[in-house]
Coordinates of C-alpha atoms in Angstrom, one line a residue:
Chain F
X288 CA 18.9 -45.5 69.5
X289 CA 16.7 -48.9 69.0
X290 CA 17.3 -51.2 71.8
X291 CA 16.9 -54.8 71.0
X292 CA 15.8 -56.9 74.0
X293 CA 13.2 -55.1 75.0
X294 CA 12.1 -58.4 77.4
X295 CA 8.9 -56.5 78.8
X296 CA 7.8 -54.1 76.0
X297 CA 4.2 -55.0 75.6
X298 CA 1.1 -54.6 77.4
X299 CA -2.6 -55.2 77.1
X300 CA -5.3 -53.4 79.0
X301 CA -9.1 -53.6 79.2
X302 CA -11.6 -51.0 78.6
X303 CA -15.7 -50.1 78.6
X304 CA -16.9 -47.7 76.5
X305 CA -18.7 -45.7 78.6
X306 CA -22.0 -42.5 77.6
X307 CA -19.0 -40.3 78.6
X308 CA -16.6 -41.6 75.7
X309 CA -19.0 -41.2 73.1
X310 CA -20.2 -38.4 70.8
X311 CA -23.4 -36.8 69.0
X312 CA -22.3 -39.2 65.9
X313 CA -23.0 -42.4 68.0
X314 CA -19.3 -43.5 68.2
X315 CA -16.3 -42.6 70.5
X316 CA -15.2 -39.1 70.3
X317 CA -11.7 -39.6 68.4
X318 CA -10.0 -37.3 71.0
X319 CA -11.2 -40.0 73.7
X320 CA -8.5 -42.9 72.0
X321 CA -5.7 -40.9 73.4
X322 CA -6.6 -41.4 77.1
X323 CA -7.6 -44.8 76.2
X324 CA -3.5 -45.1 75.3
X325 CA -2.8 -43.1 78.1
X326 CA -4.9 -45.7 80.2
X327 CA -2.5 -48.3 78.8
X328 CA 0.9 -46.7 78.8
X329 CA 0.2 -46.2 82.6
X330 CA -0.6 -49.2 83.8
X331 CA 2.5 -50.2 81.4
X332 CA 4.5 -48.0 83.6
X333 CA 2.7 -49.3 86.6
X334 CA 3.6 -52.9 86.0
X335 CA 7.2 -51.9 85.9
X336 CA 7.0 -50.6 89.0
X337 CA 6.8 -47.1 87.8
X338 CA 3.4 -46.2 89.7
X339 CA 2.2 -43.8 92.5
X340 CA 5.7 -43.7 94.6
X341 CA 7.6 -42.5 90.8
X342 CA 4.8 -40.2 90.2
X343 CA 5.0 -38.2 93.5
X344 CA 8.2 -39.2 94.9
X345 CA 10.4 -38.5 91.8
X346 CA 11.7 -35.1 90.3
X347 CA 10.9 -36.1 86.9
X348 CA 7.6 -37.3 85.2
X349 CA 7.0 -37.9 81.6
X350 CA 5.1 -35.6 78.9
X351 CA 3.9 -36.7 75.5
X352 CA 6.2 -34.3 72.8
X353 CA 4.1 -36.2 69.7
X354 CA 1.1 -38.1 69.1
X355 CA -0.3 -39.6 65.9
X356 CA -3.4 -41.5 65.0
X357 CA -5.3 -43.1 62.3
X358 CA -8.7 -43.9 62.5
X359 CA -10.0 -46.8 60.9
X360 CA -13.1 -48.1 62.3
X361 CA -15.1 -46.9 65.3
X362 CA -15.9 -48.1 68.2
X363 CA -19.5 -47.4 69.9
X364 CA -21.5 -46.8 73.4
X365 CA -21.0 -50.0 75.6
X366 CA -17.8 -51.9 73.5
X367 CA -15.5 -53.8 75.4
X368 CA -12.0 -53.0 73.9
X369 CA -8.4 -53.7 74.3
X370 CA -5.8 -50.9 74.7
X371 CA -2.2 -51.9 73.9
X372 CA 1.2 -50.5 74.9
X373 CA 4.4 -51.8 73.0
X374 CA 7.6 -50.2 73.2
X375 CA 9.3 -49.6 69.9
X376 CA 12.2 -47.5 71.0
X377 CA 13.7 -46.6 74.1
X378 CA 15.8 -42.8 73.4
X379 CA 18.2 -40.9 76.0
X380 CA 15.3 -39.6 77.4
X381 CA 12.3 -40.5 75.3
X382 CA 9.9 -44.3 75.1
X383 CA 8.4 -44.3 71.4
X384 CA 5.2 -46.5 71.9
X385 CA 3.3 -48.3 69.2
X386 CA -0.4 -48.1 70.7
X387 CA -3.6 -49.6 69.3
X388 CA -7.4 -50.2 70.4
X389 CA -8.7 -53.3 69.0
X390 CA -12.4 -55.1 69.6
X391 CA -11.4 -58.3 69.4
X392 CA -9.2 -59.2 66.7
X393 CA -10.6 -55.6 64.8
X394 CA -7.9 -52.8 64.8
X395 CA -10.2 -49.3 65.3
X396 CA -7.7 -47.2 66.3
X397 CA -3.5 -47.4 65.8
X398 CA -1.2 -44.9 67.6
X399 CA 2.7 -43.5 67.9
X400 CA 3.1 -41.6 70.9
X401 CA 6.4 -40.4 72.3
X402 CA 6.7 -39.6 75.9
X403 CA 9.6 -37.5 77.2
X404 CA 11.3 -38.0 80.5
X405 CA 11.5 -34.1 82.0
X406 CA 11.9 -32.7 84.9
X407 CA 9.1 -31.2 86.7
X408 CA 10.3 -27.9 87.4
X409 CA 12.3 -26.9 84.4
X410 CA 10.4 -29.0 82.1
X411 CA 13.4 -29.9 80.4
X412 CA 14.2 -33.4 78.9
X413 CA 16.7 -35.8 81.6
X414 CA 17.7 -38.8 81.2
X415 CA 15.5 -42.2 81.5
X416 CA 15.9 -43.0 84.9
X417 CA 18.3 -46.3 84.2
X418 CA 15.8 -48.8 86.9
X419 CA 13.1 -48.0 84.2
X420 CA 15.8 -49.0 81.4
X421 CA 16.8 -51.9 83.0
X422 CA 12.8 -52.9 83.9
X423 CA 12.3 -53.0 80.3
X424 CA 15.0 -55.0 79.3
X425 CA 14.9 -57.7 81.7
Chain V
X144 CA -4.4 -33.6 44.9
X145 CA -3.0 -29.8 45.4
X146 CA -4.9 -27.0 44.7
X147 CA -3.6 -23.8 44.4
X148 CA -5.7 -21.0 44.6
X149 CA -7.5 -21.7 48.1
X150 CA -8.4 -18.0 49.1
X151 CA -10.3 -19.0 52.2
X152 CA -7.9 -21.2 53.3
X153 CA -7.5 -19.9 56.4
X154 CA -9.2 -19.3 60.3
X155 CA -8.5 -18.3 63.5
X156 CA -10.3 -18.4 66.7
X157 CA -10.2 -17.3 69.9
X158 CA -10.2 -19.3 73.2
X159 CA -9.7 -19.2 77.0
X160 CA -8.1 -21.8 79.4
X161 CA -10.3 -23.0 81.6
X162 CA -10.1 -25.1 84.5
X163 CA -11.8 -28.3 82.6
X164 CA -9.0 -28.1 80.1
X165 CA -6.2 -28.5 82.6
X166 CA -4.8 -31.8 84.6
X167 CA -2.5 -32.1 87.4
X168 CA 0.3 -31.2 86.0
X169 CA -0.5 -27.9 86.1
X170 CA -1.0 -27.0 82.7
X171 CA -3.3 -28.2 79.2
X172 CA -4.4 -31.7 79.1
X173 CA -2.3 -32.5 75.9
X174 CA -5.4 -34.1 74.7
X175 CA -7.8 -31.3 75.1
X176 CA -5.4 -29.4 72.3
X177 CA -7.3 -31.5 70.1
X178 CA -10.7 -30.2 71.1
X179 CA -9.3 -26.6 70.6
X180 CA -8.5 -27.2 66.9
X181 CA -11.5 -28.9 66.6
X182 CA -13.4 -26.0 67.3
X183 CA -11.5 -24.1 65.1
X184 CA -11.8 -26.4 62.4
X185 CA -15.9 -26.2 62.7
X186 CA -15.7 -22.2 62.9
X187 CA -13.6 -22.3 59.9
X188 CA -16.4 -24.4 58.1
X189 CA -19.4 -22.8 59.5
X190 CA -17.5 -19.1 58.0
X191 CA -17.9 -21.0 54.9
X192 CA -21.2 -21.4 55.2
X193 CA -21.5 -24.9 56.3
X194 CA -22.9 -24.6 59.4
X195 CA -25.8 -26.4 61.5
X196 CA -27.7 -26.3 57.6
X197 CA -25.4 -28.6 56.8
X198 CA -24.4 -30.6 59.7
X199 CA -28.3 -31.5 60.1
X200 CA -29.9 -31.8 56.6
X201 CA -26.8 -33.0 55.0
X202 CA -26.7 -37.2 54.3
X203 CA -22.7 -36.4 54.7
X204 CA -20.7 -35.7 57.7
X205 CA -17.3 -35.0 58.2
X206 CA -15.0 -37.7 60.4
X207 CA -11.3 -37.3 61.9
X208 CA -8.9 -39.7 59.7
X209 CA -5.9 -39.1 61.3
X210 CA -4.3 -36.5 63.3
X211 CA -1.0 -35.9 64.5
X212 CA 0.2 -33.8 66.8
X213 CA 3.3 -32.1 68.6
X214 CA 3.7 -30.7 71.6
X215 CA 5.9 -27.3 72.0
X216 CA 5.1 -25.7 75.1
X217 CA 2.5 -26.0 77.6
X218 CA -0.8 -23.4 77.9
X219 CA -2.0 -22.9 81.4
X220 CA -5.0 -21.9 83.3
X221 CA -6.6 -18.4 81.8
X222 CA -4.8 -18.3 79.0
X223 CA -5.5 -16.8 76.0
X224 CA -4.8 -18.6 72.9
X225 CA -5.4 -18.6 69.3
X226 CA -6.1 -21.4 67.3
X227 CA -5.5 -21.9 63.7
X228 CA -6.8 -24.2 60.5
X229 CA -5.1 -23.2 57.2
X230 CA -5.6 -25.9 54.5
X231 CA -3.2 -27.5 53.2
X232 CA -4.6 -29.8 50.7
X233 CA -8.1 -31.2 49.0
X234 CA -8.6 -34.3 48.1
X235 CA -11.7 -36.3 46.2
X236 CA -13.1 -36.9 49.8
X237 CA -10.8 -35.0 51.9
X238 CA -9.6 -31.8 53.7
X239 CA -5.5 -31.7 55.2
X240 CA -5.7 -28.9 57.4
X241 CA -2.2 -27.7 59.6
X242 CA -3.4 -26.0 62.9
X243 CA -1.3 -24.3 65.0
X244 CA -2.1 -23.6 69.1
X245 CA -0.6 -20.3 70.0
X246 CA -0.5 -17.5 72.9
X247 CA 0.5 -14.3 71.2
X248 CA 3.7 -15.3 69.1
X249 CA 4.5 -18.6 70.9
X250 CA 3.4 -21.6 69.2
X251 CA 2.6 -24.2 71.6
X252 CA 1.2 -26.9 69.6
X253 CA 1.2 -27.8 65.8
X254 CA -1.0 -29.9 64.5
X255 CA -2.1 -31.6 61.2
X256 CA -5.5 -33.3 61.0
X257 CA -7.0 -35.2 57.9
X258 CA -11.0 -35.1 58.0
X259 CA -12.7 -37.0 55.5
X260 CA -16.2 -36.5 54.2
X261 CA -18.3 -39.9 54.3
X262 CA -22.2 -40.9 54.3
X263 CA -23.9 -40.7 57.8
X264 CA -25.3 -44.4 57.3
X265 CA -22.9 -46.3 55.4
X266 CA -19.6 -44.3 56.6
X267 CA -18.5 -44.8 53.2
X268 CA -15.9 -41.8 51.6
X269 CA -17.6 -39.5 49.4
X270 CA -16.8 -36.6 47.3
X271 CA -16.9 -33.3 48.8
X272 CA -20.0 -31.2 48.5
X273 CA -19.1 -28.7 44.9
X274 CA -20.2 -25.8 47.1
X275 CA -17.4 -26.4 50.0
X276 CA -14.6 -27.1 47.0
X277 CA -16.7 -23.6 45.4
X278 CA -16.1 -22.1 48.7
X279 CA -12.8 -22.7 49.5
X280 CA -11.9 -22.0 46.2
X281 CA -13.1 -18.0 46.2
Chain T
X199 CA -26.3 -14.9 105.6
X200 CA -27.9 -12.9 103.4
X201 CA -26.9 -10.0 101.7
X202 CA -29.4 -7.4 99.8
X203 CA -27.1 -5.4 97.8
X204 CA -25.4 -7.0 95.7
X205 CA -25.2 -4.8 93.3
X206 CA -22.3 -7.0 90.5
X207 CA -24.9 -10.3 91.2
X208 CA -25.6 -11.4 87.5
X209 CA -23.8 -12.5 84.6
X210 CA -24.2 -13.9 81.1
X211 CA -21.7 -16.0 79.2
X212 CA -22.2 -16.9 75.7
X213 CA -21.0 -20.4 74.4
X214 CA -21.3 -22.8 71.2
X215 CA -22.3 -26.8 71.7
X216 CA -19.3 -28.4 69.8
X217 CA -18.9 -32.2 69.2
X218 CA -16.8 -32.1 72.1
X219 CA -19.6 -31.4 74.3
X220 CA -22.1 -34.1 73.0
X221 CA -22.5 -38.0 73.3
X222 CA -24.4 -40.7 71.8
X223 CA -28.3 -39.9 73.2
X224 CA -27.3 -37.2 70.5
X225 CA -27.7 -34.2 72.5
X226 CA -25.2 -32.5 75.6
X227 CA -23.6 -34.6 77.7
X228 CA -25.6 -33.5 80.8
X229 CA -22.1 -33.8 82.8
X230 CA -21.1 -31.0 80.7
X231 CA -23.4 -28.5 81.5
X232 CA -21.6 -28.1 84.7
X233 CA -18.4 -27.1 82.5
X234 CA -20.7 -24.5 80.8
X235 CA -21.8 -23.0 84.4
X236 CA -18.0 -22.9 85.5
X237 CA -16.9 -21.1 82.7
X238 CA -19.8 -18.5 83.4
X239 CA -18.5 -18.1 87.1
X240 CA -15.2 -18.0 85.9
X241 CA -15.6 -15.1 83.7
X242 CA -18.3 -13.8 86.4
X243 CA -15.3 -13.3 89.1
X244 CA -12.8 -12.0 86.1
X245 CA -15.4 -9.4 85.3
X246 CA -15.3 -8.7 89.4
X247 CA -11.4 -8.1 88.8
X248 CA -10.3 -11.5 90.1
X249 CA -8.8 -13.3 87.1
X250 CA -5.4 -14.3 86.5
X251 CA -3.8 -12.1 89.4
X252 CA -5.8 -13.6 91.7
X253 CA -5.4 -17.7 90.5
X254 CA -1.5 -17.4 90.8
X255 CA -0.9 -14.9 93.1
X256 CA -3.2 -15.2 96.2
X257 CA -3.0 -18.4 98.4
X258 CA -6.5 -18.4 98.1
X259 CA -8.4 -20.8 95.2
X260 CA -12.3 -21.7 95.0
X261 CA -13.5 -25.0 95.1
X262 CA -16.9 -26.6 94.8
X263 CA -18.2 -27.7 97.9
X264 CA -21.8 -28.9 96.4
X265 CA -23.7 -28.7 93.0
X266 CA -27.4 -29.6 92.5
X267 CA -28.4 -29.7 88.8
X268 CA -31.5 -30.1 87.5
X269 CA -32.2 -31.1 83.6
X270 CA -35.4 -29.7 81.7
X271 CA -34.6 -29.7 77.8
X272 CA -31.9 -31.0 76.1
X273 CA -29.5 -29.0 73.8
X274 CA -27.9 -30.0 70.9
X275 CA -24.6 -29.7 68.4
X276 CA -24.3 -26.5 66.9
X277 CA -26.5 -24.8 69.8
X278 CA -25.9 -21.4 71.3
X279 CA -26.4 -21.1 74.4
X280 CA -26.5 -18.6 77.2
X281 CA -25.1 -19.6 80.8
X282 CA -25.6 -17.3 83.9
X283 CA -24.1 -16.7 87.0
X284 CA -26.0 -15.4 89.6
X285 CA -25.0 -14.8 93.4
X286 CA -27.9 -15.6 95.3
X287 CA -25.9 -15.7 98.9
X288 CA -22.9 -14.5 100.3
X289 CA -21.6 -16.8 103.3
X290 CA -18.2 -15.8 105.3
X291 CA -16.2 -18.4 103.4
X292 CA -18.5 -19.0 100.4
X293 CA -20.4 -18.0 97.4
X294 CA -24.0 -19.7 96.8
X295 CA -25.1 -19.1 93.1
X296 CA -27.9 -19.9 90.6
X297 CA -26.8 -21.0 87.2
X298 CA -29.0 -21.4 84.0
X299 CA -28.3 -22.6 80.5
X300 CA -30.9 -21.6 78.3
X301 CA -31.2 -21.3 74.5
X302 CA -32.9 -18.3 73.9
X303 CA -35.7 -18.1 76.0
X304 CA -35.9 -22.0 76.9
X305 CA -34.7 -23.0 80.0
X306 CA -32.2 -26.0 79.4
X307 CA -30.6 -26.7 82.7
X308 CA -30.9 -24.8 86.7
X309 CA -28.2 -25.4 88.7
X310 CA -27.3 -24.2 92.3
X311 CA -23.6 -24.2 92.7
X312 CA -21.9 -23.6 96.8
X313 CA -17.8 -22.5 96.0
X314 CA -15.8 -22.2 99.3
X315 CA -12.9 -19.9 98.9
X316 CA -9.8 -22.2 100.5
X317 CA -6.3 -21.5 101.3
X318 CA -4.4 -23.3 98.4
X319 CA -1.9 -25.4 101.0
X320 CA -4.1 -27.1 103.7
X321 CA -7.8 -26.5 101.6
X322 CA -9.2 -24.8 104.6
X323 CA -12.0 -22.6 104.6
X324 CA -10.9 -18.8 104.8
X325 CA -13.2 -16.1 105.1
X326 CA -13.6 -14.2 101.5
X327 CA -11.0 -11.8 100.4
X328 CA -12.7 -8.1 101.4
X329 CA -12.0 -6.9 97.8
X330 CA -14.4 -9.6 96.5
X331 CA -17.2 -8.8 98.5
X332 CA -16.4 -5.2 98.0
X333 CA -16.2 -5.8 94.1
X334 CA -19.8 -7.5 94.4
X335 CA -21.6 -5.3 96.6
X336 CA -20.8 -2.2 94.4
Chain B
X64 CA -43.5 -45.0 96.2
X65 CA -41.1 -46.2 97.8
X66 CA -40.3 -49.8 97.7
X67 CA -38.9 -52.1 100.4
X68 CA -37.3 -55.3 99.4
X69 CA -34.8 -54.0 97.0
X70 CA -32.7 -56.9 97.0
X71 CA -30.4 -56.0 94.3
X72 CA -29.9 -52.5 94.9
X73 CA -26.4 -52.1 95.7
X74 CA -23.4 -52.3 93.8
X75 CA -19.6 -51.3 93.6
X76 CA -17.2 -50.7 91.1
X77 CA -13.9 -50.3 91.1
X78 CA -12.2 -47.6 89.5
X79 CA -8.1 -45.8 89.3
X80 CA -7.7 -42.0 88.9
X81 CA -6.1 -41.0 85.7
X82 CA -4.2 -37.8 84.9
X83 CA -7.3 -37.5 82.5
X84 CA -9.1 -36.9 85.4
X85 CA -7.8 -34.6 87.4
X86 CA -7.2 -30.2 87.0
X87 CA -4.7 -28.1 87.7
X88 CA -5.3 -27.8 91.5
X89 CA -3.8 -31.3 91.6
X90 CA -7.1 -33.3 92.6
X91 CA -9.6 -34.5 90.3
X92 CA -12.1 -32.4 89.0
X93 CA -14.7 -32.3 90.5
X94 CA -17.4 -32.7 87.1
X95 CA -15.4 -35.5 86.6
X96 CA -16.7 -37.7 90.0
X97 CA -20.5 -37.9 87.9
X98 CA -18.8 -39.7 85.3
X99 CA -17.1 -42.1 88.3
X100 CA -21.1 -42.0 89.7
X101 CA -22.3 -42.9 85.8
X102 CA -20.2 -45.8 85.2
X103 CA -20.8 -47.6 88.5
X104 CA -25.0 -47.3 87.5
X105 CA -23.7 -48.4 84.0
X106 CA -22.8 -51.8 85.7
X107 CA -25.1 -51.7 88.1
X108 CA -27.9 -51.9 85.4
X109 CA -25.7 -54.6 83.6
X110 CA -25.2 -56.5 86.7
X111 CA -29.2 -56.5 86.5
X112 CA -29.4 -57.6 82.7
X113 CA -29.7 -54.5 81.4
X114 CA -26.5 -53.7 79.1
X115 CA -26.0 -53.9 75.2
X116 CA -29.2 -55.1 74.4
X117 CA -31.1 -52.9 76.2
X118 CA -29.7 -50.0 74.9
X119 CA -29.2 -51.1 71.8
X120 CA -33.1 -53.1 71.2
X121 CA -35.1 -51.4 73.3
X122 CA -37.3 -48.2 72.5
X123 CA -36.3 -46.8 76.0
X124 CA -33.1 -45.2 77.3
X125 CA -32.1 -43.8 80.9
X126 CA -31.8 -40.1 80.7
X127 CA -30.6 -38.0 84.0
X128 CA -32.9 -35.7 85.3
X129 CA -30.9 -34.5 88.3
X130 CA -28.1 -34.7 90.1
X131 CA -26.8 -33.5 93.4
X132 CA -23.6 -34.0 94.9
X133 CA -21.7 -32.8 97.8
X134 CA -17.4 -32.6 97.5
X135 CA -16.0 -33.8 101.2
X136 CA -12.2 -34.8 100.3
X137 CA -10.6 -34.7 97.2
X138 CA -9.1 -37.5 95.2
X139 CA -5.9 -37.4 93.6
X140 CA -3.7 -39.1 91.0
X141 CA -3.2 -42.7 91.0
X142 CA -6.0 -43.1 93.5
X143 CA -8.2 -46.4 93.4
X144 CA -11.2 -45.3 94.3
X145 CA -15.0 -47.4 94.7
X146 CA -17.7 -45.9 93.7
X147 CA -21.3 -47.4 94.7
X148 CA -24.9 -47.2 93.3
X149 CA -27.4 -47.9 95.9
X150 CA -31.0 -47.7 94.4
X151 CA -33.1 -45.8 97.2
X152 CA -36.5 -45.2 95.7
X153 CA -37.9 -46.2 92.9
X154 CA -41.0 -44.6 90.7
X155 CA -43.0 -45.3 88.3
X156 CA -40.7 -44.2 85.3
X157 CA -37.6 -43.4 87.4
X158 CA -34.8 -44.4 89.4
X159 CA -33.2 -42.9 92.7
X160 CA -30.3 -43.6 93.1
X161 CA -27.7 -42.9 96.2
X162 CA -24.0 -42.9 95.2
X163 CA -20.5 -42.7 96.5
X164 CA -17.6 -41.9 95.6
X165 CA -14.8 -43.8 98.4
X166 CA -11.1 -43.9 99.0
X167 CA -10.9 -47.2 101.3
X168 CA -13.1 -46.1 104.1
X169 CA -12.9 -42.4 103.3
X170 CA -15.8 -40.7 101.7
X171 CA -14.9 -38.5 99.0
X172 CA -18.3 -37.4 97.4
X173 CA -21.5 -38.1 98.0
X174 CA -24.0 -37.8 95.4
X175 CA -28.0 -38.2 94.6
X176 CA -29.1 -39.1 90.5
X177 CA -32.6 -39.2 89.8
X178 CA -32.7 -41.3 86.0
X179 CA -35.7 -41.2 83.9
X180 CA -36.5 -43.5 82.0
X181 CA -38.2 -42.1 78.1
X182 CA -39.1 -43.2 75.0
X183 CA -35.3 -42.2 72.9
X184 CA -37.9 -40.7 69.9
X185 CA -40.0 -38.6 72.0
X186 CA -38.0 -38.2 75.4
X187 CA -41.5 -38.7 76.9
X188 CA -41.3 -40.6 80.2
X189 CA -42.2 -44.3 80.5
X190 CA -43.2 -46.9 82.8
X191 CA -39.9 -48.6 84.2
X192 CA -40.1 -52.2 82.0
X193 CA -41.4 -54.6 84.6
X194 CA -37.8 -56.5 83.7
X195 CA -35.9 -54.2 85.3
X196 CA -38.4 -53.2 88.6
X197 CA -38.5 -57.5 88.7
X198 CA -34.9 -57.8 88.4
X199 CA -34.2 -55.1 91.2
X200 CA -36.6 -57.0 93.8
X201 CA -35.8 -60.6 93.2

C-alpha cells in the first residue's frame, strides 16, 4: 500500500567516522553503514515524536525483517558524512525506507530497509500505531 | 555468468552467541548477522586455500558489493548456530554467495552477499585469481 | 579474600582475528580485545557448569565492575590467538581475574577484569552462588 | 613530568545511546563506553588542531597503550550521555588522559587512557610534536 502525501518522509542526519567504524583495509567496515541508517531512521522516528517515551512506554517496538545495500565508494577514518532517512512506503504494519550515506554530494553507500512494527512479547507483526501514520502524513 | 560444476561450493561453520553480539532487545544485533557470514565466508576461502598467503602477498583483495539480507527469527545469547556460504554464481570479478544463519534446523537469517575482487591501490575490479576459479571448480 | 585452592582457576580459549575485529592502524581494534577476554570467561564459567541454565534461569547475572588493560604487541587479520582466563581472587560477591591474549608465545594484551555477580532486577551485589565456588575450588 | 598550566585540557562531547550500543541485559555494554571515551579524545585533539591532517600527513599516530575503567551506573537506550577528556599528565611521547562517561550529573564510568604517541611504520615511540604539547598549554 504506497501512501502519497507522505508530508514528513525525509530526514538528514550527521555523522563522524570514528577509529571504531573503520577496518584493517583503511575504510569503514561495510557492516558499520547499517547503524549509520539505523542512526538516521531513529532520530527520524525521534523527530516524529516517536523517541524514549514510545520506546519504553509502548508494547510494540519495530524490528528490521530486510535489509539491502550496495556499495559504491568508501568512506574512510575521520569523514564527515550524511545519513538519510526517506520513507518510500508506509504497510499495515511495515515503513520501507530508502537510506543513503553521502560525503557531500558523493553517494558511498545506498540502502532499503524495512522495519516491522511487532509486539514485544510475541514478536509478532501489529499494526502501525495510527499517531505515527498520521505524524507522517501531516 | 553460471557455472555448473562448483564442487567446493559449499561451507559451514560453527559459532556461539555471545554477549557482544546481542542488543537490548534481548536477542542478535541484526547487524552482527553480517559479521557471522562474514566469517563464514573467509573460512570458506581460507578451506580453499586462500588464506593469510593470500590476503597478505596478494595485490587483490576481496570487497562486499552488495548484501541483502532477511530476517526470520531472532538468535539469542549462548546460542549455537551454524552459518552457511554456498556459491551461487562466478563472475569475471565476482563471487554471489547465499548464506544462511541457522540453530539446528531453524533458519534464522538468509542472506545473499556479492564480493568482488579488486586491486588493493586502485580498487579497481579485476579478474579472479585462475587458482580460486581452479579451486572452486574441483 | 584470598583463596589457595582453586583448583578449576585457568582457561584457554582459542579465537581467529577477522575483519570484524580490525580497524584502520591495520591491526586489532584494541577495544576488541576485551571481547576476546569475555568470550574466554564466558566459556571459562560454561566449562564450570554455568552456561545457559544459569543466564536464563537464575536471577543472578555477572557484570563488569572494572577492567584495566594493558597493550604490548599488536595482532593482526588472519591471527590466531589464545585468550586466558584466570581467577586470581575470589571476593563474596565477585570474581577478580587475569586475562592474556597472546599469539603463540607473545604476549599481546594483560588485562585484570573485577565481575560482580548481581541480582538481575535491582543490580545489587549478591554473594556468589555456593555451586560456583564449589565448581572452582574442586 | 607532570605539567601545570594545561589550559586546554578539558573537553566534552556530547553523545545519544543507540540500540547498537547496548546487550542483552538492557544497558549498554560495557566495551562499548571506550569507544564513547575514544571519540570525545578524537575531538578533543581536533578541538586542538589535530584532526584529518594529522592523521592523514603526519608520520605519527596515537596508539592506546592502556586503559582502565571502573562501571558505577549503567546507561541505557536513548540516553544522552557526555563524555569528557581531561588531559592529566603529560610525557614525553604520551598522553594521560582522565575521562568520563556522564548522565546529567550522574557518573556512569570513569575511565584512565594512557595514548602513545609512535612512528605508524615502526610503532616506536616519539617525542609528542611540540604543536600539540604548545597547543595544550596555550
Amino acid at each position: 500500500m504506497m501512501r502519497n502525501n507522505m508530508a514528513n518522509s525525509y530526514f538528514e542526519w550527521p555523522l563522524r567516522v570514528y577509529i571504531e567504524d573503520t577496518d584493517a583495509g583503511g575504510i569503514v567496515y561495510y557492516v558499520n553503514y547499517l547503524k549509520f541508517m539505523e542512526r538516521a531512521r531513529t532520530e527520524y522516528l525521534r523527530s516524529l515524536g516517536f523517541g524514549k517515551q514510545f520506546i519504553f512506554n509502548s508494547a510494540l517496538m519495530f524490528v528490521v525483517r530486510a535489509v539491502h545495500a550496495e556499495y559504491i565508494q568508501p568512506a574512510r577514518l575521520d569523514d564527515e558524512l550524511t545519513a538519510t532517512a526517506r520513507l518510500v512506503k508506509i504497510g499495515a504494519a511495515s515503513l520501507h525506507m530508502e537510506q543513503l550515506i553521502q560525503r557531500n554530494d558523493e553517494l558511498l553507500c545506498k540502502g532499503e530497509v524495512e522495519v516491522v512494527c511487532v509486539d514485544k512479547q510475541s514478536m509478532k507483526p501489529q499494526r502501525l500505531p495510527k499517531e505515527i501514520v498520521s505524524a507522517i502524513k501531516h
